[in-house]
Short mmCIF file of C-alpha atoms in Angstrom, two decimals:
data_model
loop_
_atom_site.label_atom_id
_atom_site.label_comp_id
_atom_site.label_asym_id
_atom_site.label_seq_id
_atom_site.Cartn_x
_atom_site.Cartn_y
_atom_site.Cartn_z
CA UNK A 1 37.52 39.07 1.13
CA UNK A 2 40.78 37.92 2.64
CA UNK A 3 42.90 40.38 4.55
CA UNK A 4 46.02 38.29 4.17
CA UNK A 5 49.27 39.62 2.81
CA UNK A 6 49.48 39.49 -0.97
CA UNK A 7 52.56 41.50 -1.91
CA UNK A 8 55.64 43.06 -0.32
CA UNK A 9 57.92 45.61 -1.98
CA UNK A 10 60.99 47.46 -0.72
CA UNK A 11 62.25 50.86 -1.85
CA UNK A 12 64.91 53.41 -1.09
CA UNK A 13 64.10 57.04 -0.44
CA UNK A 14 67.08 59.38 -0.84
CA UNK A 15 67.14 63.12 -0.18
CA UNK A 16 69.93 65.69 -0.44
CA UNK A 17 71.04 67.72 2.59
CA UNK A 18 72.45 71.23 2.74
CA UNK A 19 74.99 69.99 5.28
CA UNK A 20 75.68 66.45 6.54
CA UNK A 21 74.11 65.15 9.71
CA UNK A 22 75.93 66.60 12.77
CA UNK A 23 77.18 69.54 10.69
CA UNK A 24 79.80 70.25 8.07
CA UNK A 25 82.76 67.84 7.85
CA UNK A 26 85.79 68.67 9.97
CA UNK A 27 89.32 68.42 8.54
CA UNK A 28 90.04 64.83 7.61
CA UNK A 29 86.33 63.99 7.20
CA UNK A 30 86.02 64.57 3.46
CA UNK A 31 83.32 62.41 1.76
CA UNK A 32 84.33 59.57 -0.54
CA UNK A 33 82.93 58.89 -4.00
CA UNK A 34 79.73 57.38 -2.63
CA UNK A 35 79.06 60.40 -0.46
CA UNK A 36 80.10 58.70 2.78
CA UNK A 37 82.27 60.38 5.40
CA UNK A 38 83.76 59.11 8.65
CA UNK A 39 83.44 61.29 11.75
CA UNK A 40 86.81 61.27 13.48
CA UNK A 41 85.20 61.76 16.89
CA UNK A 42 83.45 58.38 16.85
CA UNK A 43 84.97 56.58 13.79
CA UNK A 44 81.47 56.15 12.35
CA UNK A 45 80.37 56.40 8.73
CA UNK A 46 77.61 58.84 7.75
CA UNK A 47 76.14 59.73 4.35
CA UNK A 48 76.11 63.32 3.12
CA UNK A 49 72.41 62.81 2.26
CA UNK A 50 69.35 61.32 3.97
CA UNK A 51 68.27 57.83 2.97
CA UNK A 52 66.01 55.13 4.36
CA UNK A 53 64.42 51.87 3.20
CA UNK A 54 60.63 51.77 2.94
CA UNK A 55 58.44 48.68 2.75
CA UNK A 56 54.97 48.56 1.21
CA UNK A 57 52.72 45.62 2.09
CA UNK A 58 49.43 45.07 0.28
CA UNK A 59 46.69 42.64 1.26
CA UNK A 60 44.46 40.63 -1.03
CA UNK A 61 41.66 43.16 -0.57
CA UNK A 62 43.89 46.11 -1.46
CA UNK A 63 44.74 47.51 1.99
CA UNK A 64 48.25 48.97 2.18
CA UNK A 65 50.63 49.27 5.12
CA UNK A 66 53.98 51.06 5.23
CA UNK A 67 57.14 50.33 7.17
CA UNK A 68 60.60 51.90 7.27
CA UNK A 69 64.11 51.09 8.45
CA UNK A 70 67.67 52.34 8.18
CA UNK A 71 69.16 52.90 4.74
CA UNK A 72 72.06 55.18 5.60
CA UNK A 73 74.65 52.90 3.99
CA UNK A 74 74.40 49.73 1.88
CA UNK A 75 70.59 49.85 1.59
CA UNK A 76 70.56 47.04 -0.96
CA UNK A 77 71.73 44.66 1.78
CA UNK A 78 68.55 45.32 3.74
CA UNK A 79 66.37 45.24 0.64
CA UNK A 80 67.79 41.91 -0.51
CA UNK A 81 67.01 40.33 2.85
CA UNK A 82 63.43 41.57 2.49
CA UNK A 83 63.00 40.65 -1.17
CA UNK A 84 64.87 37.34 -1.25
CA UNK A 85 63.99 35.90 2.16
CA UNK A 86 61.47 37.59 4.42
CA UNK A 87 58.81 38.63 1.90
CA UNK A 88 57.80 35.14 0.75
CA UNK A 89 57.50 33.92 4.33
CA UNK A 90 55.16 36.83 5.08
CA UNK A 91 52.88 36.50 2.04
CA UNK A 92 49.68 34.72 2.99
CA UNK A 93 49.87 35.72 6.65
CA UNK A 94 47.31 37.74 8.62
CA UNK A 95 48.52 41.26 9.56
CA UNK A 96 46.80 40.89 12.94
CA UNK A 97 49.43 38.25 13.72
CA UNK A 98 52.23 40.83 13.46
CA UNK A 99 54.07 39.77 16.63
CA UNK A 100 53.81 36.08 15.77
CA UNK A 101 55.08 36.77 12.24
CA UNK A 102 57.96 38.75 13.72
CA UNK A 103 59.01 35.78 15.85
CA UNK A 104 58.70 33.34 12.96
CA UNK A 105 60.91 35.53 10.76
CA UNK A 106 63.42 36.10 13.56
CA UNK A 107 63.70 32.34 14.10
CA UNK A 108 64.56 31.70 10.44
CA UNK A 109 68.18 32.76 10.94
CA UNK A 110 68.63 32.58 14.70
CA UNK A 111 70.89 29.49 14.70
CA UNK A 112 73.14 31.15 12.10
CA UNK A 113 73.77 34.11 14.37
CA UNK A 114 71.65 36.67 12.48
CA UNK A 115 70.09 38.21 15.59
CA UNK A 116 70.85 41.84 14.75
CA UNK A 117 72.30 44.10 12.08
CA UNK A 118 70.82 44.36 8.61
CA UNK A 119 68.71 41.22 9.19
CA UNK A 120 66.69 42.67 12.05
CA UNK A 121 66.55 46.09 10.34
CA UNK A 122 64.79 44.36 7.44
CA UNK A 123 62.50 42.54 9.85
CA UNK A 124 61.71 45.82 11.63
CA UNK A 125 60.43 47.42 8.42
CA UNK A 126 58.10 44.50 7.75
CA UNK A 127 56.92 44.49 11.36
CA UNK A 128 56.03 48.20 11.25
CA UNK A 129 54.11 47.74 8.00
CA UNK A 130 52.14 44.80 9.43
CA UNK A 131 51.14 46.80 12.51
CA UNK A 132 50.15 49.70 10.23
CA UNK A 133 47.94 47.32 8.27
CA UNK A 134 46.41 45.84 11.41
CA UNK A 135 45.47 49.31 12.63
CA UNK A 136 43.97 50.27 9.29
CA UNK A 137 41.98 47.04 9.07
CA UNK A 138 40.72 47.54 12.62
CA UNK A 139 39.97 51.21 11.96
CA UNK A 140 42.02 52.44 14.91
CA UNK A 141 45.48 53.86 15.64
CA UNK A 142 48.24 51.36 16.36
CA UNK A 143 48.58 52.53 19.97
CA UNK A 144 45.09 51.18 20.64
CA UNK A 145 46.25 47.72 19.53
CA UNK A 146 49.28 47.97 21.81
CA UNK A 147 47.33 48.36 25.03
CA UNK A 148 45.77 51.79 24.74
CA UNK A 149 46.72 55.43 24.30
CA UNK A 150 48.15 56.85 27.54
CA UNK A 151 48.89 60.28 26.08
CA UNK A 152 48.04 62.44 23.04
CA UNK A 153 51.24 64.49 23.28
CA UNK A 154 54.81 63.49 24.10
CA UNK A 155 57.46 65.88 25.34
CA UNK A 156 60.28 66.31 22.83
CA UNK A 157 63.93 67.25 23.21
CA UNK A 158 66.06 69.01 20.62
CA UNK A 159 68.74 66.69 19.30
CA UNK A 160 71.74 67.84 17.32
CA UNK A 161 73.07 71.35 16.90
CA UNK A 162 74.68 71.24 13.43
CA UNK A 163 76.69 74.46 13.52
CA UNK A 164 80.46 74.80 13.22
CA UNK A 165 81.27 76.79 16.39
CA UNK A 166 80.32 76.43 20.04
CA UNK A 167 78.73 79.87 20.08
CA UNK A 168 76.61 79.18 17.01
CA UNK A 169 75.48 75.87 18.46
CA UNK A 170 74.35 77.65 21.62
CA UNK A 171 72.45 80.23 19.57
CA UNK A 172 70.75 77.46 17.58
CA UNK A 173 69.66 75.81 20.83
CA UNK A 174 68.39 79.18 22.10
CA UNK A 175 66.33 79.64 18.94
CA UNK A 176 64.51 76.37 19.72
CA UNK A 177 64.14 77.38 23.35
CA UNK A 178 62.30 80.47 22.11
CA UNK A 179 59.91 78.11 20.30
CA UNK A 180 58.96 76.35 23.53
CA UNK A 181 61.56 73.57 23.83
CA UNK A 182 63.34 73.13 27.16
CA UNK A 183 65.41 69.97 26.68
CA UNK A 184 68.51 69.56 24.49
CA UNK A 185 71.25 67.10 23.55
CA UNK A 186 74.61 67.79 21.96
CA UNK A 187 76.98 65.34 20.26
CA UNK A 188 80.48 64.83 21.60
CA UNK A 189 82.15 64.08 18.21
CA UNK A 190 81.46 67.64 17.07
CA UNK A 191 82.04 69.36 20.43
CA UNK A 192 85.30 70.70 19.05
CA UNK A 193 86.39 72.45 22.26
CA UNK A 194 85.57 69.48 24.48
CA UNK A 195 82.35 68.37 26.13
CA UNK A 196 82.87 70.36 29.33
CA UNK A 197 83.26 73.62 27.43
CA UNK A 198 80.29 72.69 25.23
CA UNK A 199 77.85 72.15 28.08
CA UNK A 200 79.20 75.19 29.94
CA UNK A 201 78.41 77.42 26.95
CA UNK A 202 74.98 75.85 26.47
CA UNK A 203 74.17 76.26 30.15
CA UNK A 204 75.18 79.91 30.13
CA UNK A 205 72.99 80.56 27.08
CA UNK A 206 69.98 78.43 27.99
CA UNK A 207 69.82 79.06 31.74
CA UNK A 208 69.27 76.81 34.71
CA UNK A 209 65.83 75.62 33.63
CA UNK A 210 67.00 73.76 30.53
CA UNK A 211 67.80 70.05 30.53
CA UNK A 212 71.07 69.36 28.67
CA UNK A 213 72.31 65.87 27.76
CA UNK A 214 75.43 64.67 25.98
CA UNK A 215 75.56 61.95 23.33
CA UNK A 216 79.01 60.43 23.85
CA UNK A 217 78.75 58.21 20.74
CA UNK A 218 80.33 55.03 22.12
CA UNK A 219 83.81 56.57 21.77
CA UNK A 220 85.38 56.17 25.24
CA UNK A 221 86.78 53.61 27.62
CA UNK A 222 85.04 53.42 30.97
CA UNK A 223 87.76 55.48 32.66
CA UNK A 224 87.62 58.14 29.94
CA UNK A 225 83.82 58.28 30.09
CA UNK A 226 83.79 58.66 33.86
CA UNK A 227 86.26 61.56 33.69
CA UNK A 228 84.30 63.33 30.96
CA UNK A 229 80.96 62.90 32.73
CA UNK A 230 82.43 64.25 35.97
CA UNK A 231 83.76 67.26 34.06
CA UNK A 232 80.26 67.97 32.70
CA UNK A 233 78.33 67.40 35.91
CA UNK A 234 79.03 70.81 37.51
CA UNK A 235 77.08 72.35 34.63
CA UNK A 236 73.97 70.24 35.18
CA UNK A 237 74.18 67.15 32.96
CA UNK A 238 70.75 65.62 32.32
CA UNK A 239 71.99 62.24 31.00
CA UNK A 240 75.06 60.75 29.34
CA UNK A 241 74.26 58.67 26.28
CA UNK A 242 76.35 55.78 24.94
CA UNK A 243 79.44 56.47 27.07
CA UNK A 244 81.40 53.34 26.07
CA UNK A 245 81.57 50.98 23.10
CA UNK A 246 78.46 48.88 22.73
CA UNK A 247 80.30 45.59 23.37
CA UNK A 248 81.72 46.80 26.70
CA UNK A 249 78.92 45.81 29.07
CA UNK A 250 81.22 45.61 32.08
CA UNK A 251 82.58 49.07 31.29
CA UNK A 252 79.04 50.41 30.97
CA UNK A 253 78.16 49.01 34.39
CA UNK A 254 81.31 50.56 35.84
CA UNK A 255 80.38 53.99 34.46
CA UNK A 256 76.82 53.72 35.77
CA UNK A 257 78.10 52.80 39.25
CA UNK A 258 80.70 55.60 39.30
CA UNK A 259 78.68 58.72 38.49
CA UNK A 260 75.37 60.16 39.71
CA UNK A 261 74.34 61.15 36.17
CA UNK A 262 71.75 58.91 34.50
CA UNK A 263 73.27 56.63 31.82
CA UNK A 264 71.23 56.19 28.64
CA UNK A 265 71.75 53.41 26.07
CA UNK A 266 69.92 51.23 23.59
CA UNK A 267 69.72 53.02 20.26
CA UNK A 268 71.78 50.40 18.44
CA UNK A 269 70.14 47.36 20.01
CA UNK A 270 67.80 45.26 17.90
CA UNK A 271 65.89 43.19 20.46
CA UNK A 272 65.00 42.91 24.12
CA UNK A 273 67.70 40.24 24.35
CA UNK A 274 70.25 43.06 24.05
CA UNK A 275 68.68 44.77 27.03
CA UNK A 276 68.53 41.83 29.45
CA UNK A 277 72.28 41.51 30.26
CA UNK A 278 72.66 45.27 30.72
CA UNK A 279 69.73 45.38 33.12
CA UNK A 280 71.26 42.48 35.03
CA UNK A 281 74.40 44.60 35.50
CA UNK A 282 72.44 47.70 36.62
CA UNK A 283 74.11 49.46 33.70
CA UNK A 284 71.39 51.93 32.65
CA UNK A 285 68.84 54.36 34.01
CA UNK A 286 67.32 55.26 30.63
CA UNK A 287 66.65 53.06 27.61
CA UNK A 288 66.52 54.61 24.13
CA UNK A 289 64.77 52.27 21.70
CA UNK A 290 65.14 53.19 18.03
CA UNK A 291 62.11 52.12 16.03
CA UNK A 292 64.04 51.85 12.75
CA UNK A 293 66.26 49.14 14.25
CA UNK A 294 63.63 47.28 16.24
CA UNK A 295 60.17 47.49 14.78
CA UNK A 296 57.06 47.83 16.90
CA UNK A 297 57.11 44.31 18.37
CA UNK A 298 60.62 44.57 19.82
CA UNK A 299 60.17 48.24 20.75
CA UNK A 300 57.22 47.27 22.93
CA UNK A 301 59.08 44.35 24.50
CA UNK A 302 61.95 46.65 25.43
CA UNK A 303 59.47 49.18 26.81
CA UNK A 304 57.73 46.56 28.91
CA UNK A 305 61.08 45.31 30.23
CA UNK A 306 61.92 48.90 31.17
CA UNK A 307 58.61 49.25 32.99
CA UNK A 308 59.23 46.07 34.99
CA UNK A 309 62.67 47.32 36.04
CA UNK A 310 61.71 50.97 36.73
CA UNK A 311 63.85 52.29 33.88
CA UNK A 312 62.84 55.46 32.04
CA UNK A 313 62.20 55.32 28.29
CA UNK A 314 63.42 58.13 26.03
CA UNK A 315 63.08 56.81 22.46
CA UNK A 316 65.68 57.60 19.82
CA UNK A 317 64.78 59.16 16.47
CA UNK A 318 66.99 58.97 13.41
CA UNK A 319 67.14 59.79 9.70
CA UNK A 320 64.00 58.78 7.83
CA UNK A 321 60.93 59.91 5.96
CA UNK A 322 58.83 59.90 9.12
CA UNK A 323 57.18 56.47 8.81
CA UNK A 324 59.15 54.87 11.62
CA UNK A 325 58.95 58.09 13.64
CA UNK A 326 55.16 57.80 13.52
CA UNK A 327 55.51 54.17 14.60
CA UNK A 328 57.74 55.25 17.49
CA UNK A 329 55.18 57.80 18.65
CA UNK A 330 52.36 55.24 18.44
CA UNK A 331 54.32 52.77 20.55
CA UNK A 332 55.47 55.50 22.95
CA UNK A 333 51.87 56.56 23.49
CA UNK A 334 51.10 53.06 24.76
CA UNK A 335 54.07 52.70 27.17
CA UNK A 336 53.93 53.81 30.79
CA UNK A 337 57.53 54.86 31.39
CA UNK A 338 58.11 57.25 28.49
CA UNK A 339 59.70 60.48 29.74
CA UNK A 340 60.10 62.26 26.40
CA UNK A 341 61.16 61.55 22.81
CA UNK A 342 64.08 62.69 20.67
CA UNK A 343 63.32 65.37 18.06
CA UNK A 344 65.73 65.49 15.12
CA UNK A 345 64.73 68.94 13.93
CA UNK A 346 67.24 68.96 11.05
CA UNK A 347 65.45 65.93 9.60
CA UNK A 348 61.83 66.39 10.66
CA UNK A 349 61.39 69.95 9.46
CA UNK A 350 62.77 69.60 5.89
CA UNK A 351 60.98 66.26 5.45
CA UNK A 352 57.48 67.38 6.47
CA UNK A 353 56.48 67.35 2.81
CA UNK A 354 57.12 63.60 2.57
CA UNK A 355 54.13 62.62 4.69
CA UNK A 356 50.39 63.06 4.61
CA UNK A 357 48.95 63.23 8.11
CA UNK A 358 48.82 65.51 11.12
CA UNK A 359 51.90 64.36 13.04
CA UNK A 360 53.69 67.43 14.36
CA UNK A 361 56.23 68.69 16.87
CA UNK A 362 55.58 72.17 18.25
CA UNK A 363 56.19 74.08 21.48
CA UNK A 364 58.25 71.30 22.99
CA UNK A 365 55.87 68.43 22.28
CA UNK A 366 55.07 65.85 19.64
CA UNK A 367 51.44 65.72 18.59
CA UNK A 368 50.47 62.14 17.82
CA UNK A 369 49.10 61.48 14.35
CA UNK A 370 45.40 60.66 14.27
CA UNK A 371 43.66 58.21 12.01
CA UNK A 372 43.97 54.44 11.69
CA UNK A 373 47.28 52.57 11.59
CA UNK A 374 50.35 54.74 11.98
CA UNK A 375 48.29 57.80 11.11
CA UNK A 376 50.60 58.88 8.27
CA UNK A 377 51.15 57.93 4.63
CA UNK A 378 53.91 58.75 2.15
CA UNK A 379 52.93 61.86 0.20
CA UNK A 380 52.76 62.00 -3.60
CA UNK A 381 56.16 63.66 -3.59
CA UNK A 382 57.62 60.85 -1.48
CA UNK A 383 56.06 58.17 -3.69
CA UNK A 384 57.65 59.78 -6.73
CA UNK A 385 61.07 59.58 -5.07
CA UNK A 386 60.92 55.88 -4.22
CA UNK A 387 63.33 53.59 -6.07
CA UNK A 388 63.33 49.81 -6.22
CA UNK A 389 67.12 49.45 -6.45
#
């Protein structure tokens, strides 16, 4: 029987949170009627709940692959791109041609300037699902299709300390240190006493052996970023993430040339084309591909570009059910330059029930899921929560 794509469906998966991502809202950050709030520290909108867009692809012989992308805000925009445009151009194709299908779909809107944003998010979900299908049809994990599994475990770092005081955030980090984690990252928009005080407190609590990074959330000019990084460096700054606005490539290069701390960027990029001009400016030491924005095909191209330019890879992990996290781990297992991987404990732990599979993160390391494809499937509880619109 044919293994060609027969049907593509998109869904939202929405889950409540006890407190919003990054912690409780500060004064002036009250949610609006849709449950969206704007963090004053980086002028960015966040939902008060978790939500992602899932894609289900079925072949003519009944095989099913799953993909996932961002759905934090305006998820219907992403779903409409899938349902109205990309799905019909994918039906009838062979899942083993995932990278070729990706390029065909990307080309559909290239001349109109749709080379990022919601368009490539939608494409990423389809791409992940196609690779999942290819692995299942081949009877092997996706990493084997991507060049081979280099590692069964991937070091993880604790990301986000959603408490409302500096002391509590340090204690939360220490609680994860006691569980075997030795690397941490805090977010500057909720470092209420300033980033220098934040890292000083964390260093005092965690000791000299811990790695501590700062996510600067694209909120500074180059001069501001340089001053802040220099203020943190006496306390042992591991890396500085997103120090300037994403459009400011010259500013990013200036920061990278002005401080000894490694500069990390790339979460918000969609394709390797976003990486090329930054590499040309020597503007990064670490690249942070986010699977939910890129899909497996572009994630691997970014990783291979990093390898060719001796740049470390520390993948980003964001809000989701775990489908695109599994995809990120599969791709990371196949890339040579992966140092470690972000661990969003406030998302992963409550959402364990949403997946069937043996993916885990314990004692400072991710354990790769086994089994064919991504190695995970939405659980019955997750399937019951899916909505078409």
